PDB file of C-alpha atoms and ligand atoms in Angstrom:
ATOM      1  CA  MET A   1     110.309  75.292  -2.018  1.00 98.00           C
ATOM      2  CA  GLU A   2     110.052  78.519  -4.434  1.00 98.00           C
ATOM      3  CA  THR A   3     107.026  79.528  -5.725  1.00 98.00           C
ATOM      4  CA  ILE A   4     107.134  80.758  -9.260  1.00 98.00           C
ATOM      5  CA  THR A   5     104.651  82.469 -11.428  1.00 98.00           C
ATOM      6  CA  THR A   6     106.090  83.082 -14.851  1.00 98.00           C
ATOM      7  CA  ILE A   7     107.903  80.412 -17.383  1.00 98.00           C
ATOM      8  CA  ALA A   8     110.936  82.785 -17.569  1.00 98.00           C
ATOM      9  CA  GLU A   9     111.947  82.268 -13.903  1.00 98.00           C
ATOM     10  CA  LEU A  10     110.960  78.669 -14.236  1.00 98.00           C
ATOM     11  CA  ARG A  11     112.998  77.744 -16.948  1.00 97.00           C
ATOM     12  CA  ALA A  12     116.093  79.468 -15.098  1.00 97.00           C
ATOM     13  CA  HIS A  13     115.845  76.968 -12.530  1.00 95.00           C
ATOM     14  CA  THR A  14     115.291  74.091 -14.883  1.00 97.00           C
ATOM     15  CA  LYS A  15     117.913  74.978 -16.687  1.00 97.00           C
ATOM     16  CA  ALA A  16     120.519  74.617 -13.900  1.00 97.00           C
ATOM     17  CA  TRP A  17     119.002  71.439 -12.843  1.00 98.00           C
ATOM     18  CA  ARG A  18     119.477  70.296 -16.673  1.00 97.00           C
ATOM     19  CA  MET A  19     122.944  71.200 -16.765  1.00 97.00           C
ATOM     20  CA  ARG A  20     123.550  69.062 -13.266  1.00 98.00           C
ATOM     21  CA  ASP A  21     121.893  65.983 -15.051  1.00 98.00           C
ATOM     22  CA  GLU A  22     119.254  66.448 -12.563  1.00 98.00           C
ATOM     23  CA  ALA A  23     115.911  64.681 -13.566  1.00 98.00           C
ATOM     24  CA  ILE A  24     112.909  66.613 -13.143  1.00 98.00           C
ATOM     25  CA  ALA A  25     109.467  65.048 -12.485  1.00 99.00           C
ATOM     26  CA  LEU A  26     106.292  67.361 -12.869  1.00 99.00           C
ATOM     27  CA  VAL A  27     103.064  66.882 -11.197  1.00 99.00           C
ATOM     28  CA  PRO A  28     100.543  68.784 -12.924  1.00 99.00           C
ATOM     29  CA  THR A  29      97.586  69.830 -10.714  1.00 98.00           C
ATOM     30  CA  MET A  30      94.507  72.388 -10.085  1.00 98.00           C
ATOM     31  CA  GLY A  31      95.363  72.748  -6.575  1.00 98.00           C
ATOM     32  CA  ASN A  32      93.243  72.067  -3.589  1.00 97.00           C
ATOM     33  CA  LEU A  33      95.672  69.368  -2.787  1.00 98.00           C
ATOM     34  CA  HIS A  34      94.330  66.596  -0.889  1.00 98.00           C
ATOM     35  CA  ASP A  35      96.120  63.051  -0.064  1.00 98.00           C
ATOM     36  CA  GLY A  36      95.792  61.688  -3.313  1.00 98.00           C
ATOM     37  CA  HIS A  37      97.838  64.756  -4.848  1.00 98.00           C
ATOM     38  CA  LEU A  38     100.483  64.367  -2.222  1.00 98.00           C
ATOM     39  CA  LYS A  39     100.944  60.831  -2.948  1.00 98.00           C
ATOM     40  CA  LEU A  40     101.674  61.817  -6.445  1.00 98.00           C
ATOM     41  CA  VAL A  41     104.456  64.084  -5.073  1.00 98.00           C
ATOM     42  CA  GLN A  42     105.658  61.504  -2.892  1.00 98.00           C
ATOM     43  CA  HIS A  43     106.101  59.279  -5.923  1.00 98.00           C
ATOM     44  CA  ALA A  44     107.948  62.001  -7.991  1.00 98.00           C
ATOM     45  CA  LYS A  45     110.371  62.348  -5.362  1.00 98.00           C
ATOM     46  CA  ALA A  46     110.997  58.928  -5.153  1.00 98.00           C
ATOM     47  CA  ILE A  47     111.800  58.942  -8.649  1.00 98.00           C
ATOM     48  CA  ALA A  48     113.184  61.906  -9.824  1.00 98.00           C
ATOM     49  CA  PRO A  49     115.851  64.471  -7.907  1.00 98.00           C
ATOM     50  CA  ARG A  50     113.620  67.451  -8.917  1.00 98.00           C
ATOM     51  CA  VAL A  51     110.159  67.798  -8.347  1.00 98.00           C
ATOM     52  CA  VAL A  52     107.835  70.729  -9.712  1.00 99.00           C
ATOM     53  CA  VAL A  53     104.374  70.672  -9.154  1.00 99.00           C
ATOM     54  CA  SER A  54     102.050  73.016 -11.166  1.00 99.00           C
ATOM     55  CA  ILE A  55      99.181  74.484  -9.935  1.00 98.00           C
ATOM     56  CA  PHE A  56      96.729  76.084 -12.635  1.00 98.00           C
ATOM     57  CA  VAL A  57      93.185  76.013 -12.953  1.00 98.00           C
ATOM     58  CA  ASN A  58      92.383  75.315 -16.563  1.00 98.00           C
ATOM     59  CA  PRO A  59      89.439  77.368 -18.098  1.00 98.00           C
ATOM     60  CA  MET A  60      90.248  75.632 -21.322  1.00 98.00           C
ATOM     61  CA  GLN A  61      89.052  72.214 -19.818  1.00 98.00           C
ATOM     62  CA  PHE A  62      85.522  73.615 -18.241  1.00 97.00           C
ATOM     63  CA  ALA A  63      82.496  73.923 -19.990  1.00 96.00           C
ATOM     64  CA  PRO A  64      80.561  77.183 -19.529  1.00 95.00           C
ATOM     65  CA  ASN A  65      77.817  75.289 -17.289  1.00 92.00           C
ATOM     66  CA  GLU A  66      80.784  73.644 -15.328  1.00 95.00           C
ATOM     67  CA  ASP A  67      82.283  74.649 -12.002  1.00 94.00           C
ATOM     68  CA  TYR A  68      85.487  77.004 -13.471  1.00 97.00           C
ATOM     69  CA  GLU A  69      84.328  80.056 -11.634  1.00 95.00           C
ATOM     70  CA  SER A  70      83.786  78.018  -8.205  1.00 94.00           C
ATOM     71  CA  TYR A  71      86.679  75.477  -8.328  1.00 95.00           C
ATOM     72  CA  PRO A  72      88.054  75.821  -4.794  1.00 94.00           C
ATOM     73  CA  LEU A  73      91.120  77.765  -4.704  1.00 96.00           C
ATOM     74  CA  THR A  74      93.279  77.002  -1.909  1.00 97.00           C
ATOM     75  CA  MET A  75      96.892  78.435  -2.386  1.00 98.00           C
ATOM     76  CA  GLY A  76      98.081  78.906   1.215  1.00 98.00           C
ATOM     77  CA  LEU A  77      97.322  75.846   2.274  1.00 98.00           C
ATOM     78  CA  ASP A  78      98.690  74.113  -0.690  1.00 98.00           C
ATOM     79  CA  THR A  79     101.834  75.905  -0.887  1.00 98.00           C
ATOM     80  CA  GLU A  80     102.161  74.879   3.059  1.00 98.00           C
ATOM     81  CA  ALA A  81     101.308  71.225   2.050  1.00 98.00           C
ATOM     82  CA  LEU A  82     103.910  71.184  -0.956  1.00 98.00           C
ATOM     83  CA  MET A  83     106.698  72.433   1.376  1.00 98.00           C
ATOM     84  CA  GLU A  84     106.047  69.648   3.665  1.00 98.00           C
ATOM     85  CA  ALA A  85     106.072  67.352   1.086  1.00 98.00           C
ATOM     86  CA  ASP A  86     109.493  68.839  -0.250  1.00 98.00           C
ATOM     87  CA  ALA A  87     109.056  70.101  -3.885  1.00 98.00           C
ATOM     88  CA  ASP A  88     111.201  71.977  -5.195  1.00 98.00           C
ATOM     89  CA  VAL A  89     108.959  74.663  -6.965  1.00 98.00           C
ATOM     90  CA  LEU A  90     105.679  75.162  -6.821  1.00 98.00           C
ATOM     91  CA  PHE A  91     104.406  76.711 -10.465  1.00 99.00           C
ATOM     92  CA  ALA A  92     101.545  78.798 -10.452  1.00 98.00           C
ATOM     93  CA  PRO A  93     101.247  80.413 -13.651  1.00 98.00           C
ATOM     94  CA  GLY A  94      98.154  83.157 -14.052  1.00 98.00           C
ATOM     95  CA  ILE A  95      96.014  82.883 -17.124  1.00 98.00           C
ATOM     96  CA  SER A  96      97.720  85.294 -19.432  1.00 97.00           C
ATOM     97  CA  GLU A  97     101.083  83.373 -18.857  1.00 98.00           C
ATOM     98  CA  VAL A  98      99.544  80.230 -19.902  1.00 98.00           C
ATOM     99  CA  TYR A  99      97.278  81.600 -22.570  1.00 98.00           C
ATOM    100  CA  PRO A 100      98.984  85.056 -23.903  1.00 97.00           C
ATOM    101  CA  GLY A 101      96.804  84.734 -27.069  1.00 95.00           C
ATOM    102  CA  GLY A 102      93.361  84.011 -25.080  1.00 96.00           C
ATOM    103  CA  VAL A 103      91.659  81.030 -24.119  1.00 96.00           C
ATOM    104  CA  LYS A 104      89.448  80.753 -27.199  1.00 93.00           C
ATOM    105  CA  HIS A 105      91.904  81.623 -29.780  1.00 91.00           C
ATOM    106  CA  THR A 106      94.777  79.355 -28.751  1.00 95.00           C
ATOM    107  CA  ALA A 107      96.085  76.274 -30.470  1.00 97.00           C
ATOM    108  CA  SER A 108      95.154  73.212 -29.149  1.00 97.00           C
ATOM    109  CA  VAL A 109      96.301  69.700 -28.856  1.00 98.00           C
ATOM    110  CA  VAL A 110      93.453  66.838 -29.491  1.00 98.00           C
ATOM    111  CA  VAL A 111      93.727  63.390 -29.294  1.00 98.00           C
ATOM    112  CA  PRO A 112      90.937  61.773 -31.696  1.00 98.00           C
ATOM    113  CA  GLY A 113      88.739  58.841 -30.441  1.00 97.00           C
ATOM    114  CA  LEU A 114      89.826  58.514 -26.735  1.00 98.00           C
ATOM    115  CA  ASN A 115      88.826  62.061 -26.420  1.00 98.00           C
ATOM    116  CA  SER A 116      84.911  61.507 -27.363  1.00 98.00           C
ATOM    117  CA  MET A 117      84.382  58.545 -25.671  1.00 98.00           C
ATOM    118  CA  LEU A 118      82.600  58.016 -21.990  1.00 98.00           C
ATOM    119  CA  GLU A 119      83.761  61.451 -20.112  1.00 98.00           C
ATOM    120  CA  GLY A 120      84.262  63.112 -23.246  1.00 98.00           C
ATOM    121  CA  GLU A 121      80.551  62.101 -24.267  1.00 98.00           C
ATOM    122  CA  HIS A 122      79.621  63.956 -21.445  1.00 97.00           C
ATOM    123  CA  ARG A 123      82.148  66.806 -21.375  1.00 97.00           C
ATOM    124  CA  PRO A 124      82.643  66.943 -24.918  1.00 96.00           C
ATOM    125  CA  SER A 125      85.364  69.645 -25.054  1.00 96.00           C
ATOM    126  CA  HIS A 126      86.797  68.646 -21.752  1.00 98.00           C
ATOM    127  CA  PHE A 127      89.857  66.236 -22.851  1.00 98.00           C
ATOM    128  CA  ASN A 128      90.617  69.009 -25.533  1.00 98.00           C
ATOM    129  CA  GLY A 129      91.431  71.580 -22.912  1.00 98.00           C
ATOM    130  CA  VAL A 130      93.336  68.704 -20.850  1.00 98.00           C
ATOM    131  CA  THR A 131      95.806  67.605 -23.554  1.00 99.00           C
ATOM    132  CA  THR A 132      96.255  71.618 -24.608  1.00 98.00           C
ATOM    133  CA  VAL A 133      97.405  72.661 -21.128  1.00 98.00           C
ATOM    134  CA  VAL A 134      99.342  69.643 -20.212  1.00 99.00           C
ATOM    135  CA  ALA A 135     101.483  69.772 -23.888  1.00 98.00           C
ATOM    136  CA  LYS A 136     101.808  73.642 -22.716  1.00 98.00           C
ATOM    137  CA  LEU A 137     102.807  72.393 -19.342  1.00 98.00           C
ATOM    138  CA  PHE A 138     105.234  69.583 -20.517  1.00 98.00           C
ATOM    139  CA  ASN A 139     106.615  72.695 -22.636  1.00 98.00           C
ATOM    140  CA  MET A 140     107.087  75.331 -20.173  1.00 98.00           C
ATOM    141  CA  VAL A 141     108.658  72.504 -17.578  1.00 98.00           C
ATOM    142  CA  GLN A 142     110.352  70.450 -19.896  1.00 98.00           C
ATOM    143  CA  PRO A 143     110.070  67.404 -17.468  1.00 98.00           C
ATOM    144  CA  ASP A 144     111.576  63.925 -17.502  1.00 98.00           C
ATOM    145  CA  ILE A 145     108.764  62.178 -15.631  1.00 98.00           C
ATOM    146  CA  ALA A 146     105.328  63.628 -15.194  1.00 99.00           C
ATOM    147  CA  VAL A 147     102.908  61.751 -12.890  1.00 99.00           C
ATOM    148  CA  PHE A 148      99.139  61.432 -13.077  1.00 98.00           C
ATOM    149  CA  GLY A 149      96.856  59.723 -10.956  1.00 98.00           C
ATOM    150  CA  GLU A 150      94.864  56.667 -12.061  1.00 98.00           C
ATOM    151  CA  LYS A 151      91.763  58.194 -10.665  1.00 98.00           C
ATOM    152  CA  ASP A 152      91.385  60.116 -13.800  1.00 98.00           C
ATOM    153  CA  TYR A 153      91.771  56.679 -15.696  1.00 98.00           C
ATOM    154  CA  GLN A 154      90.730  58.199 -19.167  1.00 98.00           C
ATOM    155  CA  GLN A 155      92.883  61.266 -18.552  1.00 98.00           C
ATOM    156  CA  LEU A 156      96.036  59.359 -18.129  1.00 99.00           C
ATOM    157  CA  LEU A 157      95.443  57.408 -21.069  1.00 98.00           C
ATOM    158  CA  ILE A 158      94.705  60.270 -23.109  1.00 99.00           C
ATOM    159  CA  VAL A 159      98.080  62.027 -21.714  1.00 99.00           C
ATOM    160  CA  GLU A 160      99.942  58.898 -22.440  1.00 98.00           C
ATOM    161  CA  ARG A 161      98.607  58.575 -25.873  1.00 98.00           C
ATOM    162  CA  MET A 162      99.408  62.323 -26.729  1.00 98.00           C
ATOM    163  CA  ALA A 163     103.106  61.777 -25.632  1.00 98.00           C
ATOM    164  CA  ARG A 164     103.655  58.925 -27.872  1.00 98.00           C
ATOM    165  CA  ASP A 165     101.787  60.473 -30.753  1.00 98.00           C
ATOM    166  CA  LEU A 166     103.838  63.710 -30.397  1.00 98.00           C
ATOM    167  CA  ASN A 167     106.937  61.988 -29.357  1.00 98.00           C
ATOM    168  CA  LEU A 168     107.365  64.021 -26.449  1.00 98.00           C
ATOM    169  CA  PRO A 169     110.201  63.076 -24.311  1.00 98.00           C
ATOM    170  CA  VAL A 170     108.554  62.388 -21.081  1.00 98.00           C
ATOM    171  CA  ARG A 171     107.738  59.076 -19.339  1.00 98.00           C
ATOM    172  CA  ILE A 172     104.363  58.929 -17.968  1.00 98.00           C
ATOM    173  CA  GLU A 173     104.250  57.455 -14.345  1.00 98.00           C
ATOM    174  CA  ALA A 174     100.846  56.549 -12.984  1.00 98.00           C
ATOM    175  CA  VAL A 175      99.851  56.228  -9.519  1.00 98.00           C
ATOM    176  CA  GLU A 176      97.205  54.287  -7.933  1.00 98.00           C
ATOM    177  CA  THR A 177      93.785  55.958  -6.608  1.00 98.00           C
ATOM    178  CA  VAL A 178      94.053  57.254  -3.157  1.00 98.00           C
ATOM    179  CA  ARG A 179      90.694  56.386  -1.201  1.00 98.00           C
ATOM    180  CA  GLU A 180      89.314  57.908   2.083  1.00 98.00           C
ATOM    181  CA  GLU A 181      88.569  55.012   4.790  1.00 98.00           C
ATOM    182  CA  ASP A 182      84.992  54.380   3.357  1.00 98.00           C
ATOM    183  CA  GLY A 183      86.593  53.995  -0.303  1.00 98.00           C
ATOM    184  CA  LEU A 184      85.519  57.393  -1.857  1.00 98.00           C
ATOM    185  CA  ALA A 185      88.524  58.371  -4.324  1.00 98.00           C
ATOM    186  CA  MET A 186      90.088  61.303  -3.073  1.00 98.00           C
ATOM    187  CA  SER A 187      88.665  64.597  -5.348  1.00 97.00           C
ATOM    188  CA  SER A 188      88.863  67.873  -4.994  1.00 95.00           C
ATOM    189  CA  ARG A 189      84.944  68.079  -5.676  1.00 94.00           C
ATOM    190  CA  ASN A 190      84.184  65.862  -2.781  1.00 96.00           C
ATOM    191  CA  ASN A 191      84.229  69.160  -1.069  1.00 93.00           C
ATOM    192  CA  TYR A 192      80.863  70.097  -2.600  1.00 94.00           C
ATOM    193  CA  LEU A 193      79.061  67.087  -1.295  1.00 97.00           C
ATOM    194  CA  GLN A 194      76.126  67.887   1.460  1.00 96.00           C
ATOM    195  CA  VAL A 195      76.590  65.834   4.479  1.00 97.00           C
ATOM    196  CA  ALA A 196      73.761  63.464   2.778  1.00 97.00           C
ATOM    197  CA  GLU A 197      75.788  63.055  -0.022  1.00 97.00           C
ATOM    198  CA  ARG A 198      78.770  62.208   1.204  1.00 98.00           C
ATOM    199  CA  ALA A 199      77.377  59.577   3.251  1.00 98.00           C
ATOM    200  CA  ILE A 200      75.984  57.624  -0.107  1.00 98.00           C
ATOM    201  CA  ALA A 201      78.991  58.989  -2.131  1.00 98.00           C
ATOM    202  CA  PRO A 202      81.023  55.476  -1.299  1.00 98.00           C
ATOM    203  CA  GLN A 203      78.580  53.495  -2.944  1.00 98.00           C
ATOM    204  CA  LEU A 204      79.862  54.362  -6.016  1.00 98.00           C
ATOM    205  CA  TYR A 205      83.241  52.266  -5.587  1.00 98.00           C
ATOM    206  CA  GLN A 206      80.987  49.705  -3.739  1.00 98.00           C
ATOM    207  CA  ALA A 207      79.069  49.007  -7.205  1.00 98.00           C
ATOM    208  CA  LEU A 208      82.467  49.000  -9.328  1.00 98.00           C
ATOM    209  CA  LEU A 209      83.819  46.336  -6.577  1.00 98.00           C
ATOM    210  CA  ASP A 210      80.616  44.543  -7.364  1.00 98.00           C
ATOM    211  CA  VAL A 211      81.133  44.477 -11.318  1.00 98.00           C
ATOM    212  CA  LYS A 212      84.561  43.560 -10.802  1.00 98.00           C
ATOM    213  CA  ALA A 213      83.802  40.665  -8.578  1.00 98.00           C
ATOM    214  CA  LEU A 214      81.064  39.031 -11.056  1.00 98.00           C
ATOM    215  CA  VAL A 215      83.466  39.563 -14.129  1.00 98.00           C
ATOM    216  CA  GLU A 216      86.218  38.039 -12.271  1.00 98.00           C
ATOM    217  CA  ALA A 217      84.171  34.997 -11.371  1.00 98.00           C
ATOM    218  CA  GLY A 218      83.362  34.264 -14.690  1.00 97.00           C
ATOM    219  CA  GLU A 219      80.298  36.632 -16.045  1.00 97.00           C
ATOM    220  CA  THR A 220      80.497  37.567 -19.687  1.00 96.00           C
ATOM    221  CA  ASP A 221      77.153  39.352 -20.262  1.00 97.00           C
ATOM    222  CA  PHE A 222      79.230  42.732 -19.484  1.00 98.00           C
ATOM    223  CA  GLN A 223      76.082  44.920 -20.619  1.00 98.00           C
ATOM    224  CA  GLY A 224      73.984  43.085 -18.577  1.00 98.00           C
ATOM    225  CA  VAL A 225      76.349  43.824 -15.318  1.00 98.00           C
ATOM    226  CA  GLU A 226      76.509  47.095 -16.735  1.00 98.00           C
ATOM    227  CA  HIS A 227      72.865  47.772 -16.389  1.00 98.00           C
ATOM    228  CA  VAL A 228      72.331  46.325 -13.183  1.00 98.00           C
ATOM    229  CA  ALA A 229      75.141  48.519 -11.496  1.00 98.00           C
ATOM    230  CA  ALA A 230      73.212  51.465 -13.320  1.00 98.00           C
ATOM    231  CA  GLN A 231      70.288  50.693 -11.746  1.00 98.00           C
ATOM    232  CA  GLN A 232      71.624  49.993  -8.127  1.00 98.00           C
ATOM    233  CA  LEU A 233      73.192  53.382  -8.398  1.00 98.00           C
ATOM    234  CA  THR A 234      69.948  55.126  -9.703  1.00 98.00           C
ATOM    235  CA  GLU A 235      68.244  53.527  -6.446  1.00 98.00           C
ATOM    236  CA  ILE A 236      70.767  54.628  -4.159  1.00 97.00           C
ATOM    237  CA  GLY A 237      70.563  58.061  -5.259  1.00 97.00           C
ATOM    238  CA  LEU A 238      73.760  58.319  -7.544  1.00 98.00           C
ATOM    239  CA  ALA A 239      72.414  59.478 -10.781  1.00 98.00           C
ATOM    240  CA  PRO A 240      75.041  57.466 -13.270  1.00 98.00           C
ATOM    241  CA  ASP A 241      75.970  59.165 -16.642  1.00 98.00           C
ATOM    242  CA  TYR A 242      77.479  55.908 -17.419  1.00 98.00           C
ATOM    243  CA  VAL A 243      78.906  52.530 -16.329  1.00 98.00           C
ATOM    244  CA  SER A 244      81.125  50.750 -19.016  1.00 99.00           C
ATOM    245  CA  ILE A 245      83.741  47.918 -18.739  1.00 98.00           C
ATOM    246  CA  ARG A 246      86.658  48.252 -21.066  1.00 98.00           C
ATOM    247  CA  ARG A 247      89.776  47.330 -22.000  1.00 98.00           C
ATOM    248  CA  GLN A 248      92.632  48.650 -19.655  1.00 98.00           C
ATOM    249  CA  SER A 249      94.923  49.316 -22.616  1.00 98.00           C
ATOM    250  CA  ASP A 250      92.596  51.684 -25.029  1.00 98.00           C
ATOM    251  CA  LEU A 251      89.180  51.692 -23.474  1.00 98.00           C
ATOM    252  CA  ALA A 252      87.669  49.716 -26.496  1.00 98.00           C
ATOM    253  CA  PRO A 253      84.759  47.510 -25.553  1.00 98.00           C
ATOM    254  CA  PRO A 254      86.479  44.254 -24.491  1.00 97.00           C
ATOM    255  CA  THR A 255      86.495  41.459 -27.004  1.00 95.00           C
ATOM    256  CA  ALA A 256      86.511  37.623 -26.325  1.00 92.00           C
ATOM    257  CA  GLY A 257      90.350  36.877 -24.923  1.00 94.00           C
ATOM    258  CA  ASP A 258      90.849  40.188 -23.204  1.00 97.00           C
ATOM    259  CA  THR A 259      91.819  39.634 -19.745  1.00 98.00           C
ATOM    260  CA  ARG A 260      92.851  43.377 -18.635  1.00 98.00           C
ATOM    261  CA  LEU A 261      89.539  45.109 -18.188  1.00 98.00           C
ATOM    262  CA  VAL A 262      88.627  48.528 -16.218  1.00 99.00           C
ATOM    263  CA  VAL A 263      85.143  49.440 -15.001  1.00 99.00           C
ATOM    264  CA  LEU A 264      84.799  53.053 -15.214  1.00 99.00           C
ATOM    265  CA  ALA A 265      81.583  55.200 -14.316  1.00 99.00           C
ATOM    266  CA  ALA A 266      80.393  58.678 -13.503  1.00 98.00           C
ATOM    267  CA  VAL A 267      77.610  59.737 -11.334  1.00 98.00           C
ATOM    268  CA  ARG A 268      75.729  62.953 -10.451  1.00 98.00           C
ATOM    269  CA  ILE A 269      74.670  63.643  -7.092  1.00 97.00           C
ATOM    270  CA  GLU A 270      72.525  66.517  -7.107  1.00 93.00           C
ATOM    271  CA  ALA A 271      75.007  69.368  -8.262  1.00 91.00           C
ATOM    272  CA  THR A 272      78.379  67.300  -8.036  1.00 96.00           C
ATOM    273  CA  ARG A 273      79.802  64.892 -10.352  1.00 96.00           C
ATOM    274  CA  LEU A 274      82.054  62.042  -9.210  1.00 98.00           C
ATOM    275  CA  ILE A 275      84.395  59.498 -11.491  1.00 98.00           C
ATOM    276  CA  ASP A 276      85.864  56.350 -10.615  1.00 98.00           C
ATOM    277  CA  ASN A 277      86.982  53.194 -11.572  1.00 99.00           C
ATOM    278  CA  VAL A 278      88.142  49.982 -10.772  1.00 99.00           C
ATOM    279  CA  LYS A 279      90.757  47.323 -12.749  1.00 98.00           C
ATOM    280  CA  ILE A 280      89.424  44.018 -13.551  1.00 98.00           C
ATOM    281  CA  SER A 281      91.681  40.972 -14.118  1.00 98.00           C
ATOM    282  CA  ILE A 282      90.333  38.038 -15.898  1.00 97.00           C
ATOM    283  CA  THR A 283      92.789  34.769 -15.265  1.00 92.00           C
TER     284      THR A 283
HETATM  285  O1  LIG B   1      93.754  66.218 -13.329  1.00 53.05           O
HETATM  286  C1  LIG B   1      93.651  67.129 -13.137  1.00 53.05           C
HETATM  287  O2  LIG B   1      93.641  68.069 -12.308  1.00 53.05           O
HETATM  288  C2  LIG B   1      93.776  68.348 -14.571  1.00 53.05           C
HETATM  289  O3  LIG B   1      92.941  67.706 -15.571  1.00 53.05           O
HETATM  290  C3  LIG B   1      95.021  68.286 -14.897  1.00 53.05           C
HETATM  291  C4  LIG B   1      95.902  67.232 -15.226  1.00 53.05           C
HETATM  292  C5  LIG B   1      95.942  69.175 -13.716  1.00 53.05           C
HETATM  293  C6  LIG B   1      95.132  69.822 -16.341  1.00 53.05           C
HETATM  294  O4  LIG B   1      94.571  70.578 -15.921  1.00 53.05           O
END
């Protein structure tokens, strides 16, 4: 595996691959890799002969009060993990390579509507930062396929919408959330949890499973179910920003007859914010 930090060097590699008709899959990450990321890489390897993993902690998707400055950097361990996973290239550009004109004055990509609900209500500029950097990475790597985790379900939908609306020649592949044995969705931010917080964190997944069970059993008072779940989370010590049942395809509130739903939630445990989601299927 080669570690590359410049777009010019990256393009030399991808050009050679493209000339040999070798499809390229991109796995965009912010590093601090865990088994959830490695599953994305594994998936990419299974569907494309060439795999690029990017590691870039993107300042544009963090608000000033968020954890950009303290975001865990583990480049040595990440490099070892990616070598083990047999990625072809680790692309780890610096800030000036990604934002040559500075972060504040860059052109940006916006996916209206989807960017301002749920996570977007609590992190207003977050998704504009995500779509801008993902569009940039797509232009730098020019992948045939890009792989994203369902753990960030809203992000996945927004990237799909961006690719569709801008006619980007890339196929977006989704990979199921990887969980710890106790159900907690793997996330780099789990490292922030103190022992007692880590002990209650799996209750988030449990609450979502309870919502799923109720709705799949025929409960139609979605607001009531969301309210009860939010109350239970609060009592446990997981302060919910939202618990919301939405349509899988576009995150709109469900209407009668919708059968593919998803319940999404974000909770705060002291300084740490966790998100998760579970799909619901009504037969
Ligand atoms: O999901 C992430 O790690 C980031 O939002 C992404 C897609 C790498 C963009 O910075």
